Amino acid sequence: MKMLFTAFCRRNLALAKLAIVTNLEYRFNFIIDAFIQPILTVGVEVLLWVAIFNTVAKTADATGLIGGFGRDSYLAYAVWAPFLGRIAISWMYEAMMVEEVASGSINTILSRPLSFFEYYLSQTLGYKVITTLFSVTVPIALSLYFKLPIHFDRLFGAFLIVVYYLFLVHTMSFIVSALGFYLTRVRSFTLLKNLSLTLLGGELVPIDLMPKALADLLLTLPFTAGVYVPLAYITGRGGSELLMQGFISTTWGLAVAGTVAYILWNRGIREYTGTGA
Amino acid sequence: MTLLMTQLSKLKKYSVIYNAFFKASLVADLEYRLNFVVLVIGEFVWYSTQLILFEVLYRHTNIIGDWNIDQMRVFIFLVLFVDSIYMILWDPSFSAFTDNVRKGTLDLLLMKPINSMFMLSSQRISVSHIPCFFITFAGLFWALGKLPQFDWFKLLWLILLIPAGLSVVFCGRFALNATSIIFTRADFLQYIWYSVFRLGLRPDAIYSGFLRVILIFILPFAMVASIPARILLEPTQAWMIAWALVLPFILFYLLKKYWNFCLKYYTSASS
């Protein structure tokens, strides 16, 4: 039993390392992915919020608050939301998983002593860890420079929920790729899923600003655990009860997605005829 | 006269080729129908998110930058309209560009007896964006109709302004793609593009000082929708019209120079 577990850990560590090495191979690519893109995205969002609050200051609202929160709170949101949003979404590895099923190259993984789910989960986590380690310097530096209201002591809890949420994201990627057994071309599902997650997760629009009924509904769904919940936790909009709610909703999200994935995969793999060499 | 005939003949040749590209793209897109339908829905979701963002923000403020919600809707529909044209005409080809460089299939495209820039930008057309084109066009008219005393003759300026905006998007994306020839594997240049393009998705009024000057004259993303929206919504400023007239020529001249420069670095990756 112990040997099985050791083999499992070593195998997955090797896969995570593989993802890290692959992504660091082309350094120019990596620098853009880890630094340039987050800086540009954050810059545009910060400018939008500065413009909004400049207008609020000039016009009616004497409190200078929007939805109960001030300028610095929204700037903190604008700085951290794109960063968390990038961690909590899977484009590259989902595209690779879909391609494996569509092209038939999945055969090479199926014939190995590891699962397709595990193979890509470890790689996704490895990739996310390495890009996060580098790109987290951007929001931290900006938060310190602009003295934004960030509870740095809560960062660990926030990252913990994002990592947990990544399991849900990966299970959804697994569902999309399993659909490839039935539909062949499923790339558009990735687009639709990821755009929906961006909207439902609170990356684009802070959930506090949405109409109350809609905000309450979104908070009960697991998708806010990727961006809004960790962000609300580190900016002080919510406390540990919100974080706990995020963990619970992600857990039932995982249960539902896991069940769907299990059914789709098992039926699909039975019907699948390998065409790869 | 002979020159004119030659040009007309060239135009006819390229029209025939483009027609063939369109038919091939249509067949390819419609081959997997569910995928196509989901793609169309996905594009609507993306366009809706841009609208929803500002609709939500205007629940909490009356003005952002210089515009109220009715004016902002004109801007948003305009930017989405221009984006839909760009997506239909060029995005699929540009998205495949870095792969062509990495896998060596660029050789095959460069060898064709037609303009290489045309070949690399127009080979694939996104049919799934065509519904978005019509919806955003209708949305633009709806938003303009909500403005009090809008001078509908001002819409004629769009005949000049939309091509100018498209030239910014085309040249910007093509230049970024061309850079991948130098770096061989530069997939993330595409992500840079999406980040930079966000500058154009926001009204220029949110940028101030030097940054605004950059966005109008150096990285002229303001031409995509901000300047056209200002011409529609505010008294016409002559310098904006003049800039819209001159800009495409400058951009295409620079792009051609840059493309030739990048091609010097091209080392075929195929066997």
Coordinates of C-alpha atoms in Angstrom, one line a residue:
Chain A
M1 CA 0.0 0.0 0.0
K2 CA 2.8 2.3 1.0
M3 CA 4.7 1.5 -2.1
L4 CA 1.7 2.2 -4.2
F5 CA 1.3 5.6 -2.6
T6 CA 5.0 6.4 -3.0
A7 CA 4.8 5.5 -6.7
F8 CA 1.7 7.7 -7.1
C9 CA 3.5 10.6 -5.5
R10 CA 6.7 10.2 -7.5
R11 CA 4.8 9.8 -10.7
N12 CA 2.8 13.0 -10.1
L13 CA 5.8 14.9 -9.0
A14 CA 7.5 13.9 -12.2
L15 CA 4.6 15.1 -14.3
A16 CA 4.5 18.4 -12.4
K17 CA 8.2 18.8 -13.1
L18 CA 7.6 18.0 -16.7
A19 CA 5.1 20.9 -16.9
I20 CA 7.5 23.2 -15.2
V21 CA 10.4 22.4 -17.5
T22 CA 8.3 22.6 -20.6
N23 CA 7.0 26.0 -19.7
L24 CA 10.4 27.3 -18.7
E25 CA 12.0 26.0 -21.9
Y26 CA 10.9 29.1 -23.9
R27 CA 11.8 31.9 -21.6
F28 CA 10.4 34.7 -23.7
N29 CA 7.0 32.9 -23.7
F30 CA 7.2 32.4 -20.0
I31 CA 8.1 36.1 -19.2
I32 CA 5.1 37.2 -21.2
D33 CA 2.8 34.7 -19.6
A34 CA 4.0 35.4 -16.0
F35 CA 4.6 39.1 -16.1
I36 CA 3.7 41.1 -19.2
Q37 CA 0.2 39.8 -19.6
P38 CA -0.9 40.3 -15.9
I39 CA 0.7 43.8 -15.9
L40 CA -1.2 44.9 -19.0
T41 CA -4.5 43.4 -17.8
V42 CA -4.2 44.9 -14.3
G43 CA -3.2 48.3 -15.8
V44 CA -6.3 48.6 -17.9
E45 CA -8.6 47.5 -15.1
V46 CA -7.0 49.9 -12.6
L47 CA -7.4 52.8 -15.0
L48 CA -11.1 52.0 -15.5
W49 CA -11.7 52.0 -11.7
V50 CA -9.7 55.2 -11.2
A51 CA -11.9 56.8 -13.9
I52 CA -15.1 55.6 -12.2
F53 CA -14.1 56.9 -8.8
N54 CA -12.9 60.2 -10.2
T55 CA -16.4 60.6 -11.5
V56 CA -18.0 59.5 -8.3
A57 CA -15.9 62.0 -6.4
K58 CA -17.1 64.8 -8.7
T59 CA -20.8 63.9 -8.7
A60 CA -23.5 63.0 -6.3
D61 CA -22.2 60.3 -4.0
A62 CA -20.7 62.3 -1.1
T63 CA -19.5 59.1 0.6
G64 CA -17.3 58.2 -2.3
L65 CA -18.4 54.6 -2.0
I66 CA -19.8 52.2 -4.6
G67 CA -21.8 49.3 -3.4
G68 CA -20.5 50.0 0.2
F69 CA -16.8 49.9 -0.7
G70 CA -14.3 52.6 -1.5
R71 CA -11.7 53.4 -4.2
D72 CA -8.9 51.5 -2.6
S73 CA -11.0 48.4 -2.1
Y74 CA -11.9 48.3 -5.8
L75 CA -8.3 49.0 -6.9
A76 CA -7.3 46.0 -4.8
Y77 CA -10.0 44.0 -6.6
A78 CA -8.8 45.3 -10.0
V79 CA -5.2 44.3 -9.1
W80 CA -5.9 40.8 -7.8
A81 CA -8.9 39.7 -9.9
P82 CA -7.1 39.2 -13.2
F83 CA -4.2 37.5 -11.3
L84 CA -6.6 35.0 -9.6
G85 CA -8.7 34.7 -12.7
R86 CA -5.6 33.5 -14.6
I87 CA -4.8 30.8 -12.0
A88 CA -8.4 29.6 -11.8
I89 CA -8.9 28.9 -15.4
S90 CA -7.6 26.2 -17.8
W91 CA -7.1 27.1 -21.5
M92 CA -3.8 25.5 -22.5
Y93 CA -4.1 22.1 -20.8
E94 CA -7.8 21.7 -21.6
A95 CA -7.0 22.4 -25.3
M96 CA -4.3 19.7 -25.1
M97 CA -6.7 17.2 -23.4
V98 CA -9.3 17.9 -26.1
E99 CA -6.8 17.5 -28.8
E100 CA -5.6 14.1 -27.4
V101 CA -9.1 12.7 -27.6
A102 CA -9.9 14.2 -31.0
S103 CA -6.7 13.1 -32.6
G104 CA -6.4 9.7 -31.1
S105 CA -3.1 10.4 -29.5
I106 CA -4.8 9.6 -26.2
N107 CA -3.9 5.9 -26.9
T108 CA -0.3 6.5 -25.7
I109 CA -1.6 7.7 -22.3
L110 CA -4.3 4.9 -22.0
S111 CA -1.6 2.3 -22.5
R112 CA 0.5 3.6 -19.6
P113 CA 0.0 2.7 -15.9
L114 CA -1.6 6.1 -15.1
S115 CA -4.9 7.8 -15.7
F116 CA -5.6 10.5 -18.2
F117 CA -7.1 12.6 -15.4
E118 CA -4.0 12.3 -13.3
Y119 CA -1.6 12.8 -16.1
Y120 CA -3.0 16.3 -16.9
L121 CA -4.0 17.2 -13.4
S122 CA -0.3 17.1 -12.2
Q123 CA 0.8 19.0 -15.2
T124 CA -1.8 21.6 -14.8
L125 CA -0.9 22.0 -11.1
G126 CA 2.9 22.2 -12.0
Y127 CA 2.2 24.9 -14.6
K128 CA 0.0 26.9 -12.2
V129 CA 2.5 26.7 -9.4
I130 CA 5.4 27.9 -11.5
T131 CA 3.5 30.8 -13.2
T132 CA 1.9 31.8 -9.8
L133 CA 5.2 31.9 -8.0
F134 CA 6.6 34.4 -10.5
S135 CA 3.5 36.4 -11.4
V136 CA 2.3 36.8 -7.7
T137 CA 5.1 39.4 -7.4
V138 CA 3.0 41.8 -9.6
P139 CA -0.1 42.1 -7.4
I140 CA 2.0 42.0 -4.2
A141 CA 4.3 44.8 -5.4
L142 CA 1.3 46.9 -6.6
S143 CA -0.6 46.4 -3.4
L144 CA 2.4 47.5 -1.3
Y145 CA 3.2 50.5 -3.6
F146 CA -0.4 51.8 -3.6
K147 CA -1.0 50.7 0.0
L148 CA -4.1 48.8 -1.0
P149 CA -6.2 47.2 1.8
I150 CA -4.9 43.6 1.5
H151 CA -4.7 41.2 4.4
F152 CA -1.4 39.5 3.6
D153 CA -1.9 37.1 6.5
R154 CA -4.9 35.7 4.7
L155 CA -3.0 35.0 1.4
F156 CA -2.4 31.4 2.4
G157 CA -6.1 30.7 2.9
A158 CA -6.9 32.4 -0.4
F159 CA -4.4 30.3 -2.3
L160 CA -5.6 27.2 -0.6
I161 CA -9.2 27.7 -1.9
V162 CA -7.9 28.5 -5.4
V163 CA -5.9 25.3 -5.5
Y164 CA -8.9 23.4 -4.3
Y165 CA -11.0 25.1 -6.9
L166 CA -8.4 24.0 -9.6
F167 CA -9.5 20.4 -9.0
L168 CA -13.0 21.4 -10.0
V169 CA -11.7 23.3 -13.0
H170 CA -9.7 20.3 -14.0
T171 CA -12.7 18.0 -13.6
M172 CA -14.7 20.3 -15.9
S173 CA -11.8 20.2 -18.4
F174 CA -12.0 16.4 -18.1
I175 CA -15.7 16.5 -18.9
V176 CA -15.1 18.6 -22.0
S177 CA -12.4 16.3 -23.2
A178 CA -14.6 13.3 -22.5
L179 CA -17.3 14.8 -24.7
G180 CA -14.8 14.4 -27.5
F181 CA -15.6 10.6 -27.5
Y182 CA -19.2 11.5 -28.5
L183 CA -18.9 14.7 -30.5
T184 CA -15.4 14.7 -32.0
R185 CA -15.1 18.5 -32.3
V186 CA -15.6 20.1 -28.8
R187 CA -13.2 23.1 -28.8
S188 CA -16.1 25.5 -28.6
F189 CA -17.2 24.0 -25.3
T190 CA -13.9 25.2 -23.8
L191 CA -14.6 28.8 -25.0
L192 CA -18.2 28.7 -23.7
K193 CA -17.2 27.2 -20.3
N194 CA -14.3 29.5 -19.7
L195 CA -16.2 32.7 -20.6
S196 CA -19.1 31.6 -18.4
L197 CA -16.7 31.0 -15.5
T198 CA -15.2 34.4 -16.0
L199 CA -18.6 36.0 -15.6
L200 CA -19.9 33.7 -12.8
G201 CA -16.7 33.8 -10.8
G202 CA -16.7 37.6 -10.3
E203 CA -13.6 38.3 -12.3
L204 CA -15.2 40.7 -14.7
V205 CA -17.7 42.3 -12.4
P206 CA -17.4 42.3 -8.6
I207 CA -20.3 40.2 -7.2
D208 CA -21.1 43.0 -4.7
L209 CA -22.2 45.3 -7.5
M210 CA -24.7 42.9 -9.0
P211 CA -28.4 43.0 -8.1
K212 CA -28.7 41.3 -4.7
A213 CA -30.8 38.3 -5.8
L214 CA -28.3 37.5 -8.5
A215 CA -25.3 38.1 -6.2
D216 CA -26.8 35.7 -3.6
L217 CA -27.4 33.1 -6.3
L218 CA -23.9 33.3 -7.6
L219 CA -22.5 33.0 -4.1
T220 CA -24.2 29.7 -3.6
L221 CA -22.6 28.3 -6.8
P222 CA -19.0 26.9 -6.6
F223 CA -17.7 29.1 -9.4
T224 CA -17.1 32.2 -7.1
A225 CA -14.5 30.1 -5.2
G226 CA -12.0 30.8 -8.0
V227 CA -11.9 34.6 -7.9
Y228 CA -14.5 36.4 -5.8
V229 CA -14.3 34.3 -2.6
P230 CA -10.4 34.5 -2.2
L231 CA -10.5 38.1 -3.3
A232 CA -13.2 39.0 -0.8
Y233 CA -11.3 37.2 1.9
I234 CA -7.9 39.0 1.3
T235 CA -9.5 42.4 0.8
G236 CA -11.6 42.1 3.9
R237 CA -15.0 42.1 2.2
G238 CA -15.7 38.7 3.7
G239 CA -14.3 36.6 6.6
S240 CA -13.6 33.0 7.3
E241 CA -17.3 32.1 7.0
L242 CA -17.2 33.2 3.3
L243 CA -14.0 31.1 2.8
M244 CA -15.7 28.1 4.4
Q245 CA -18.8 28.6 2.2
G246 CA -16.4 28.6 -0.8
F247 CA -14.9 25.3 0.3
I248 CA -18.3 23.8 0.8
S249 CA -19.7 24.9 -2.5
T250 CA -16.5 23.7 -4.3
T251 CA -16.9 20.3 -2.6
W252 CA -20.4 19.8 -3.9
G253 CA -19.4 21.2 -7.3
L254 CA -16.6 18.6 -7.3
A255 CA -19.1 15.8 -6.4
V256 CA -21.5 16.8 -9.2
A257 CA -18.7 17.3 -11.8
G258 CA -16.9 14.2 -10.7
T259 CA -20.1 12.1 -11.1
V260 CA -20.7 13.5 -14.6
A261 CA -17.1 13.0 -15.5
Y262 CA -17.1 9.4 -14.3
I263 CA -20.2 8.5 -16.3
L264 CA -19.1 10.3 -19.5
W265 CA -15.6 8.9 -19.4
N266 CA -16.7 5.3 -18.7
R267 CA -19.3 5.2 -21.4
G268 CA -17.0 7.1 -23.8
I269 CA -14.0 4.8 -23.3
R270 CA -16.2 1.8 -24.0
E271 CA -17.3 3.2 -27.3
Y272 CA -13.9 4.6 -28.2
T273 CA -11.9 3.0 -31.0
G274 CA -8.3 4.1 -31.0
T275 CA -7.2 5.4 -34.4
G276 CA -3.7 6.6 -33.4
A277 CA -0.6 4.8 -34.4
Chain B
M1 CA -5.3 52.4 -68.8
T2 CA -3.2 49.3 -68.9
L3 CA -2.3 49.8 -65.2
L4 CA -6.0 50.1 -64.4
M5 CA -6.8 46.9 -66.3
T6 CA -4.0 45.1 -64.4
Q7 CA -5.3 46.3 -61.1
L8 CA -8.8 45.2 -61.9
S9 CA -7.6 41.9 -63.0
K10 CA -5.7 41.5 -59.7
L11 CA -8.8 42.5 -57.8
K12 CA -10.8 39.9 -59.6
K13 CA -8.2 37.2 -59.0
Y14 CA -8.2 38.0 -55.2
S15 CA -12.0 38.1 -55.1
V16 CA -12.2 34.7 -56.6
I17 CA -9.6 33.3 -54.1
Y18 CA -11.4 35.0 -51.2
N19 CA -14.6 33.5 -52.3
A20 CA -13.0 30.0 -52.3
F21 CA -11.6 30.7 -48.8
F22 CA -15.0 31.7 -47.6
K23 CA -16.7 28.6 -49.0
A24 CA -14.0 26.3 -47.5
S25 CA -14.4 28.0 -44.1
L26 CA -18.2 27.7 -44.2
V27 CA -18.0 24.0 -45.0
A28 CA -15.4 23.4 -42.3
D29 CA -17.3 25.3 -39.7
L30 CA -20.6 23.7 -40.5
E31 CA -19.2 20.2 -40.5
Y32 CA -19.5 19.9 -36.8
R33 CA -22.9 21.5 -36.2
L34 CA -23.1 21.3 -32.4
N35 CA -19.6 22.7 -32.1
F36 CA -20.7 25.5 -34.4
V37 CA -23.8 26.3 -32.4
V38 CA -21.9 26.3 -29.1
L39 CA -19.3 28.6 -30.7
V40 CA -22.0 31.1 -31.7
I41 CA -23.4 30.9 -28.1
G42 CA -19.9 31.4 -26.7
E43 CA -19.4 34.5 -28.8
F44 CA -22.7 35.9 -27.6
V45 CA -21.6 35.3 -24.0
W46 CA -18.3 37.1 -24.6
Y47 CA -20.1 40.1 -26.2
S48 CA -22.7 40.1 -23.4
T49 CA -20.0 40.2 -20.7
Q50 CA -18.7 43.5 -22.2
L51 CA -22.2 45.0 -22.1
I52 CA -23.0 43.5 -18.6
L53 CA -19.8 45.1 -17.1
F54 CA -20.9 48.6 -18.0
E55 CA -24.6 48.0 -17.3
V56 CA -23.7 46.9 -13.8
L57 CA -21.2 49.8 -13.3
Y58 CA -23.9 52.3 -14.4
R59 CA -26.2 51.0 -11.7
H60 CA -23.8 52.7 -9.3
T61 CA -22.6 55.9 -11.1
N62 CA -24.2 58.2 -13.7
I63 CA -21.1 59.0 -15.7
I64 CA -17.8 57.2 -16.5
G65 CA -15.2 59.3 -18.1
D66 CA -17.2 61.8 -20.2
W67 CA -20.2 59.6 -21.1
N68 CA -23.5 58.6 -19.6
I69 CA -25.0 55.1 -20.1
D70 CA -26.7 55.9 -23.4
Q71 CA -23.5 57.3 -24.8
M72 CA -21.5 54.4 -23.4
R73 CA -23.8 51.9 -25.1
V74 CA -23.0 53.5 -28.4
F75 CA -19.3 53.0 -27.7
I76 CA -19.7 49.4 -26.6
F77 CA -21.8 48.4 -29.6
L78 CA -19.4 50.2 -31.9
V79 CA -16.4 48.4 -30.4
L80 CA -18.2 45.0 -30.6
F81 CA -19.3 45.7 -34.1
V82 CA -15.7 46.5 -35.2
D83 CA -14.5 43.4 -33.3
S84 CA -17.0 41.2 -35.0
I85 CA -15.8 42.3 -38.4
Y86 CA -12.2 41.7 -37.4
M87 CA -13.1 38.3 -35.9
I88 CA -14.9 37.2 -39.1
L89 CA -12.2 38.3 -41.5
W90 CA -8.9 37.7 -39.9
D91 CA -8.9 36.1 -36.4
P92 CA -8.8 32.4 -37.3
S93 CA -5.9 32.9 -39.7
F94 CA -4.0 35.0 -37.2
S95 CA -4.6 32.5 -34.5
A96 CA -3.0 29.8 -36.6
F97 CA 0.0 31.9 -37.5
T98 CA 2.4 30.9 -34.7
D99 CA 1.6 27.2 -35.3
N100 CA 2.4 27.7 -39.0
V101 CA 5.8 29.2 -38.0
R102 CA 6.5 26.4 -35.4
K103 CA 5.5 23.5 -37.6
G104 CA 7.0 24.8 -40.8
T105 CA 3.7 25.0 -42.7
L106 CA 4.4 28.7 -43.3
D107 CA 6.7 27.6 -46.1
L108 CA 3.8 26.3 -48.1
L109 CA 1.8 29.5 -47.6
L110 CA 4.8 31.8 -48.5
M111 CA 5.4 29.8 -51.7
K112 CA 1.9 30.5 -53.1
P113 CA 1.8 32.9 -56.1
I114 CA -0.2 35.5 -54.2
N115 CA 0.5 38.2 -51.7
S116 CA 1.9 36.5 -48.6
M117 CA 0.1 39.0 -46.2
F118 CA -3.2 38.3 -47.9
M119 CA -2.6 34.5 -47.8
L120 CA -1.6 34.6 -44.1
S121 CA -4.5 36.8 -43.0
S122 CA -7.4 35.6 -45.0
Q123 CA -7.1 31.9 -45.5
R124 CA -9.7 31.2 -42.9
I125 CA -12.9 33.1 -42.1
S126 CA -14.9 32.8 -38.9
V127 CA -18.4 32.1 -40.0
S128 CA -19.6 31.7 -36.3
H129 CA -19.1 35.5 -35.8
I130 CA -21.5 36.5 -38.6
P131 CA -24.6 36.4 -36.2
C132 CA -22.6 38.7 -33.8
F133 CA -22.0 41.1 -36.7
F134 CA -25.7 41.5 -37.3
I135 CA -26.6 41.7 -33.6
T136 CA -24.0 44.3 -32.8
F137 CA -25.0 46.3 -35.9
A138 CA -28.6 46.3 -34.8
G139 CA -27.5 47.1 -31.2
L140 CA -25.6 50.1 -32.5
F141 CA -28.7 51.5 -34.2
W142 CA -30.8 50.8 -31.0
A143 CA -28.2 52.7 -28.9
L144 CA -28.1 55.6 -31.3
G145 CA -31.9 55.7 -31.4
K146 CA -31.9 56.3 -27.6
L147 CA -29.8 59.5 -27.9
P148 CA -31.9 62.7 -28.0
Q149 CA -31.5 64.6 -31.3
F150 CA -28.9 62.4 -32.9
D151 CA -27.8 63.6 -36.3
W152 CA -28.1 60.4 -38.4
F153 CA -26.0 61.8 -41.2
K154 CA -23.1 61.5 -38.9
L155 CA -23.2 57.8 -39.5
L156 CA -21.6 58.4 -42.9
W157 CA -18.4 59.1 -41.1
L158 CA -18.3 55.4 -40.1
I159 CA -17.5 54.6 -43.8
L160 CA -14.1 56.2 -43.1
L161 CA -13.7 55.5 -39.4
I162 CA -14.5 51.8 -39.3
P163 CA -11.8 50.8 -41.9
A164 CA -9.4 53.1 -40.0
G165 CA -10.1 51.2 -36.8
L166 CA -9.9 47.8 -38.6
S167 CA -6.5 48.8 -40.0
V168 CA -5.2 49.3 -36.4
V169 CA -6.4 45.9 -35.4
F170 CA -5.2 44.2 -38.5
C171 CA -1.7 45.8 -38.5
G172 CA -1.3 45.4 -34.8
R173 CA -2.1 41.7 -34.8
F174 CA -0.2 41.0 -38.0
A175 CA 2.9 42.7 -36.6
L176 CA 2.7 40.8 -33.4
N177 CA 2.4 37.5 -35.3
A178 CA 5.3 38.4 -37.5
T179 CA 7.4 38.7 -34.4
S180 CA 6.9 35.0 -33.8
I181 CA 9.1 34.4 -36.8
I182 CA 12.0 35.8 -34.9
F183 CA 11.3 33.9 -31.6
T184 CA 10.0 30.7 -33.3
R185 CA 7.8 29.7 -30.3
A186 CA 5.9 32.7 -29.2
D187 CA 2.3 31.4 -28.5
F188 CA 1.9 33.9 -25.7
L189 CA 2.3 36.8 -28.2
Q190 CA -1.4 36.1 -28.8
Y191 CA -2.2 36.6 -25.1
I192 CA -0.3 39.9 -25.3
W193 CA -2.5 40.8 -28.1
Y194 CA -5.6 40.1 -26.1
S195 CA -4.3 42.2 -23.2
V196 CA -3.3 45.1 -25.5
F197 CA -6.6 44.9 -27.3
R198 CA -8.4 45.5 -24.0
L199 CA -7.0 49.1 -24.2
G200 CA -9.4 49.6 -27.1
L201 CA -12.3 47.9 -25.4
R202 CA -12.4 50.8 -22.9
P203 CA -13.4 54.4 -23.7
D204 CA -10.3 56.6 -24.2
A205 CA -11.7 59.0 -21.5
I206 CA -10.5 56.6 -18.8
Y207 CA -6.9 57.3 -19.9
S208 CA -5.4 60.6 -19.2
G209 CA -2.3 62.6 -20.1
F210 CA 0.5 60.9 -21.9
L211 CA -1.2 57.5 -21.9
R212 CA -4.1 59.0 -23.8
V213 CA -1.7 60.5 -26.4
I214 CA 0.0 57.1 -26.8
L215 CA -3.4 55.5 -27.4
I216 CA -4.4 58.0 -30.0
F217 CA -1.1 58.4 -31.9
I218 CA 1.4 55.6 -31.0
L219 CA -0.6 52.5 -30.2
P220 CA -3.7 53.9 -31.8
F221 CA -6.3 51.7 -30.3
A222 CA -8.5 54.7 -29.6
M223 CA -9.2 54.6 -33.4
V224 CA -11.0 51.2 -33.0
A225 CA -14.1 52.7 -31.3
S226 CA -13.3 55.7 -29.0
I227 CA -12.6 58.2 -31.8
P228 CA -15.5 57.0 -33.9
A229 CA -17.8 57.2 -30.9
R230 CA -16.6 60.7 -30.1
I231 CA -17.3 61.8 -33.7
L232 CA -20.8 60.3 -33.5
L233 CA -21.6 61.7 -30.0
E234 CA -19.7 65.0 -29.9
P235 CA -19.1 67.9 -32.2
T236 CA -16.9 66.7 -35.1
Q237 CA -13.2 67.6 -34.7
A238 CA -11.3 68.0 -37.9
W239 CA -8.0 66.5 -36.5
M240 CA -9.8 63.2 -35.8
I241 CA -11.1 62.9 -39.3
A242 CA -7.6 63.8 -40.7
W243 CA -6.0 61.2 -38.5
A244 CA -8.4 58.5 -39.6
L245 CA -7.6 59.3 -43.2
V246 CA -3.8 59.2 -42.8
L247 CA -3.4 56.4 -40.2
P248 CA -4.1 53.4 -42.3
F249 CA -1.5 54.4 -44.9
I250 CA 1.1 54.9 -42.2
L251 CA 0.3 51.6 -40.6
F252 CA 0.3 49.5 -43.7
Y253 CA 3.6 51.1 -44.9
L254 CA 5.2 50.3 -41.5
L255 CA 3.7 46.8 -41.5
K256 CA 5.0 46.0 -44.9
K257 CA 8.5 47.1 -43.8
Y258 CA 8.3 45.1 -40.6
W259 CA 7.0 42.0 -42.4
N260 CA 9.9 42.1 -44.8
F261 CA 12.3 42.6 -41.9
C262 CA 10.9 39.6 -40.0
L263 CA 11.0 37.3 -43.1
K264 CA 14.8 37.8 -43.2
Y265 CA 14.9 35.8 -39.9
Y266 CA 12.7 33.0 -41.2
T267 CA 14.3 29.6 -41.1
S268 CA 12.0 26.9 -42.3
A269 CA 11.0 24.4 -39.6
S270 CA 9.8 21.8 -42.1
S271 CA 11.9 19.1 -43.7

